[in-house]
PDB file of C-alpha atoms in Angstrom:
ATOM      1  CA  UNK A1117     103.924  98.729  77.758  1.00  0.00           C
ATOM      2  CA  UNK A1118     105.897  99.540  80.854  1.00  0.00           C
ATOM      3  CA  UNK A1119     108.715  97.334  82.443  1.00  0.00           C
ATOM      4  CA  UNK A1120     110.134  97.698  85.856  1.00  0.00           C
ATOM      5  CA  UNK A1121     113.504  96.050  86.388  1.00  0.00           C
ATOM      6  CA  UNK A1122     114.914  95.901  90.154  1.00  0.00           C
ATOM      7  CA  UNK A1123     118.447  95.266  91.032  1.00  0.00           C
ATOM      8  CA  UNK A1124     120.527  95.287  94.239  1.00  0.00           C
ATOM      9  CA  UNK A1125     119.196  92.519  96.294  1.00  0.00           C
ATOM     10  CA  UNK A1126     121.286  89.873  97.939  1.00  0.00           C
ATOM     11  CA  UNK A1127     122.460  88.536 101.152  1.00  0.00           C
ATOM     12  CA  UNK A1128     123.855  90.669 104.106  1.00  0.00           C
ATOM     13  CA  UNK A1129     124.441  90.443 107.768  1.00  0.00           C
ATOM     14  CA  UNK A1130     122.315  92.105 110.267  1.00  0.00           C
ATOM     15  CA  UNK A1131     123.286  95.615 110.746  1.00  0.00           C
ATOM     16  CA  UNK A1132     124.617  95.958 107.199  1.00  0.00           C
ATOM     17  CA  UNK A1133     123.321  97.883 104.167  1.00  0.00           C
ATOM     18  CA  UNK A1134     121.884  97.453 100.727  1.00  0.00           C
ATOM     19  CA  UNK A1135     120.758  99.660  98.007  1.00  0.00           C
ATOM     20  CA  UNK A1136     117.997  98.749  95.604  1.00  0.00           C
ATOM     21  CA  UNK A1137     117.441 100.314  92.257  1.00  0.00           C
ATOM     22  CA  UNK A1138     114.396  99.965  89.953  1.00  0.00           C
ATOM     23  CA  UNK A1139     114.504 101.417  86.385  1.00  0.00           C
ATOM     24  CA  UNK A1140     111.031 101.994  84.564  1.00  0.00           C
ATOM     25  CA  UNK A1141     111.111 101.803  80.786  1.00  0.00           C
ATOM     26  CA  UNK A1142     108.579 101.569  77.884  1.00  0.00           C
ATOM     27  CA  UNK A1143     105.939 103.925  76.786  1.00  0.00           C
ATOM     28  CA  UNK A1144     106.065 106.270  79.742  1.00  0.00           C
ATOM     29  CA  UNK A1145     104.503 109.711  79.618  1.00  0.00           C
ATOM     30  CA  UNK A1146     104.403 110.399  83.217  1.00  0.00           C
ATOM     31  CA  UNK A1147     105.288 108.732  86.580  1.00  0.00           C
ATOM     32  CA  UNK A1148     103.198 110.026  89.416  1.00  0.00           C
ATOM     33  CA  UNK A1149     104.436 107.719  92.324  1.00  0.00           C
ATOM     34  CA  UNK A1150     107.268 105.109  92.654  1.00  0.00           C
ATOM     35  CA  UNK A1151     107.718 102.726  95.566  1.00  0.00           C
ATOM     36  CA  UNK A1152     108.863  99.769  97.144  1.00  0.00           C
ATOM     37  CA  UNK A1153     106.780  96.907  98.673  1.00  0.00           C
ATOM     38  CA  UNK A1154     107.791  93.454 100.135  1.00  0.00           C
ATOM     39  CA  UNK A1155     106.409  90.144 100.738  1.00  0.00           C
ATOM     40  CA  UNK A1156     107.304  87.030 102.672  1.00  0.00           C
ATOM     41  CA  UNK A1157     105.690  83.708 102.125  1.00  0.00           C
ATOM     42  CA  UNK A1158     102.282  83.356 103.294  1.00  0.00           C
ATOM     43  CA  UNK A1159     101.791  87.092 104.024  1.00  0.00           C
ATOM     44  CA  UNK A1160     100.282  89.907 102.131  1.00  0.00           C
ATOM     45  CA  UNK A1161     102.583  92.318 100.274  1.00  0.00           C
ATOM     46  CA  UNK A1162     103.233  95.450 102.391  1.00  0.00           C
ATOM     47  CA  UNK A1163     104.238  98.889 101.717  1.00  0.00           C
ATOM     48  CA  UNK A1164     107.830  99.772 102.397  1.00  0.00           C
ATOM     49  CA  UNK A1165     108.088 103.290 100.955  1.00  0.00           C
ATOM     50  CA  UNK A1166     106.827 105.534  98.254  1.00  0.00           C
ATOM     51  CA  UNK A1167     107.961 108.782  96.653  1.00  0.00           C
ATOM     52  CA  UNK A1168     105.703 111.066  94.637  1.00  0.00           C
ATOM     53  CA  UNK A1169     106.988 113.015  91.705  1.00  0.00           C
ATOM     54  CA  UNK A1170     107.229 116.136  93.903  1.00  0.00           C
ATOM     55  CA  UNK A1171     109.499 114.056  96.162  1.00  0.00           C
ATOM     56  CA  UNK A1172     107.098 113.796  99.109  1.00  0.00           C
ATOM     57  CA  UNK A1173     107.716 110.350 100.702  1.00  0.00           C
ATOM     58  CA  UNK A1174     105.878 107.915 103.080  1.00  0.00           C
ATOM     59  CA  UNK A1175     107.479 104.989 105.075  1.00  0.00           C
ATOM     60  CA  UNK A1176     106.239 102.014 106.854  1.00  0.00           C
ATOM     61  CA  UNK A1177     106.815 102.586 110.590  1.00  0.00           C
ATOM     62  CA  UNK A1178     109.018  99.596 110.642  1.00  0.00           C
ATOM     63  CA  UNK A1179     111.693 101.068 108.319  1.00  0.00           C
ATOM     64  CA  UNK A1180     111.451 104.778 109.401  1.00  0.00           C
ATOM     65  CA  UNK A1181     114.931 106.184 110.403  1.00  0.00           C
ATOM     66  CA  UNK A1182     116.578 103.071 108.619  1.00  0.00           C
ATOM     67  CA  UNK A1183     115.508 103.124 105.026  1.00  0.00           C
ATOM     68  CA  UNK A1184     115.704 106.134 102.670  1.00  0.00           C
ATOM     69  CA  UNK A1185     113.696 106.278  99.276  1.00  0.00           C
ATOM     70  CA  UNK A1186     114.939 108.548  96.519  1.00  0.00           C
ATOM     71  CA  UNK A1187     114.163 109.050  92.837  1.00  0.00           C
ATOM     72  CA  UNK A1188     115.807 110.409  89.699  1.00  0.00           C
ATOM     73  CA  UNK A1189     112.873 111.642  87.501  1.00  0.00           C
ATOM     74  CA  UNK A1190     115.133 112.019  84.473  1.00  0.00           C
ATOM     75  CA  UNK A1191     116.121 108.369  84.422  1.00  0.00           C
ATOM     76  CA  UNK A1192     112.663 107.165  85.642  1.00  0.00           C
ATOM     77  CA  UNK A1193     114.607 105.398  88.545  1.00  0.00           C
ATOM     78  CA  UNK A1194     113.842 104.877  92.229  1.00  0.00           C
ATOM     79  CA  UNK A1195     116.253 103.770  94.813  1.00  0.00           C
ATOM     80  CA  UNK A1196     115.933 102.305  98.210  1.00  0.00           C
ATOM     81  CA  UNK A1197     118.846 102.733 100.625  1.00  0.00           C
ATOM     82  CA  UNK A1198     118.547 100.090 103.355  1.00  0.00           C
ATOM     83  CA  UNK A1199     120.657 100.695 106.453  1.00  0.00           C
ATOM     84  CA  UNK A1200     120.865  98.853 109.827  1.00  0.00           C
ATOM     85  CA  UNK A1201     119.122  96.023 108.253  1.00  0.00           C
ATOM     86  CA  UNK A1202     117.368  93.276 110.497  1.00  0.00           C
ATOM     87  CA  UNK A1203     116.667  89.701 109.893  1.00  0.00           C
ATOM     88  CA  UNK A1204     112.880  90.697 109.693  1.00  0.00           C
ATOM     89  CA  UNK A1205     113.506  92.901 106.734  1.00  0.00           C
ATOM     90  CA  UNK A1206     114.176  89.491 104.751  1.00  0.00           C
ATOM     91  CA  UNK A1207     111.596  89.493 101.996  1.00  0.00           C
ATOM     92  CA  UNK A1208     111.054  89.695  98.128  1.00  0.00           C
ATOM     93  CA  UNK A1209     111.148  93.502  97.525  1.00  0.00           C
ATOM     94  CA  UNK A1210     108.929  94.735  94.638  1.00  0.00           C
ATOM     95  CA  UNK A1211     109.090  97.937  92.693  1.00  0.00           C
ATOM     96  CA  UNK A1212     105.826  99.720  91.916  1.00  0.00           C
ATOM     97  CA  UNK A1213     105.134 102.635  89.676  1.00  0.00           C
ATOM     98  CA  UNK A1214     101.933 104.541  88.926  1.00  0.00           C
ATOM     99  CA  UNK A1215     102.315 105.464  85.284  1.00  0.00           C
ATOM    100  CA  UNK A1216     100.496 107.310  82.543  1.00  0.00           C
ATOM    101  CA  UNK A1217     101.583 105.726  79.250  1.00  0.00           C
ATOM    102  CA  UNK A1218     101.946 107.496  75.943  1.00  0.00           C
ATOM    103  CA  UNK A1219      98.802 105.525  74.753  1.00  0.00           C
ATOM    104  CA  UNK A1220      96.836 105.567  77.922  1.00  0.00           C
ATOM    105  CA  UNK A1221      94.201 108.084  79.414  1.00  0.00           C
ATOM    106  CA  UNK A1222      94.606 107.078  82.980  1.00  0.00           C
ATOM    107  CA  UNK A1223      97.234 106.044  85.342  1.00  0.00           C
ATOM    108  CA  UNK A1224      97.818 102.423  86.152  1.00  0.00           C
ATOM    109  CA  UNK A1225     100.027 100.531  88.496  1.00  0.00           C
ATOM    110  CA  UNK A1226     102.932  98.319  87.163  1.00  0.00           C
ATOM    111  CA  UNK A1227     105.141  95.904  89.095  1.00  0.00           C
ATOM    112  CA  UNK A1228     108.586  94.562  88.875  1.00  0.00           C
ATOM    113  CA  UNK A1229     109.456  90.957  89.077  1.00  0.00           C
ATOM    114  CA  UNK A1230     110.911  91.367  92.629  1.00  0.00           C
ATOM    115  CA  UNK A1231     114.370  91.024  94.096  1.00  0.00           C
ATOM    116  CA  UNK A1232     115.329  88.925  97.127  1.00  0.00           C
ATOM    117  CA  UNK A1233     116.745  90.518 100.297  1.00  0.00           C
ATOM    118  CA  UNK A1234     117.962  88.136 102.876  1.00  0.00           C
ATOM    119  CA  UNK A1235     119.405  89.501 106.279  1.00  0.00           C
ATOM    120  CA  UNK A1236     121.245  87.010 108.365  1.00  0.00           C
ATOM    121  CA  UNK A1237     121.409  87.015 112.174  1.00  0.00           C
TER     122      UNK A1237
END
């Protein structure tokens, strides 16, 4: 019912920048929160940043001051600007959205397929 498609991952040198995008589509009535999570092999998926419909944001301590999350509500799109990237930022980055569909009665979480970000030292 809801699809999330990420783009913008890739390979970058330490100190460089990347911008991730995620577009939500489908039977969307409302999106309360959108966010980015990341995961490396053998570790749990961790929160990177979230942004609510009212534009309030949260960030993991490890990315504060380097990453910026933003959102275009009209386009159901969330962005993650990543600056001063470090090798430890290497991970698969997943888009997440907390969505009320046009056929649902409660909000539910949806995930994208993930996009690889690799930062070389």
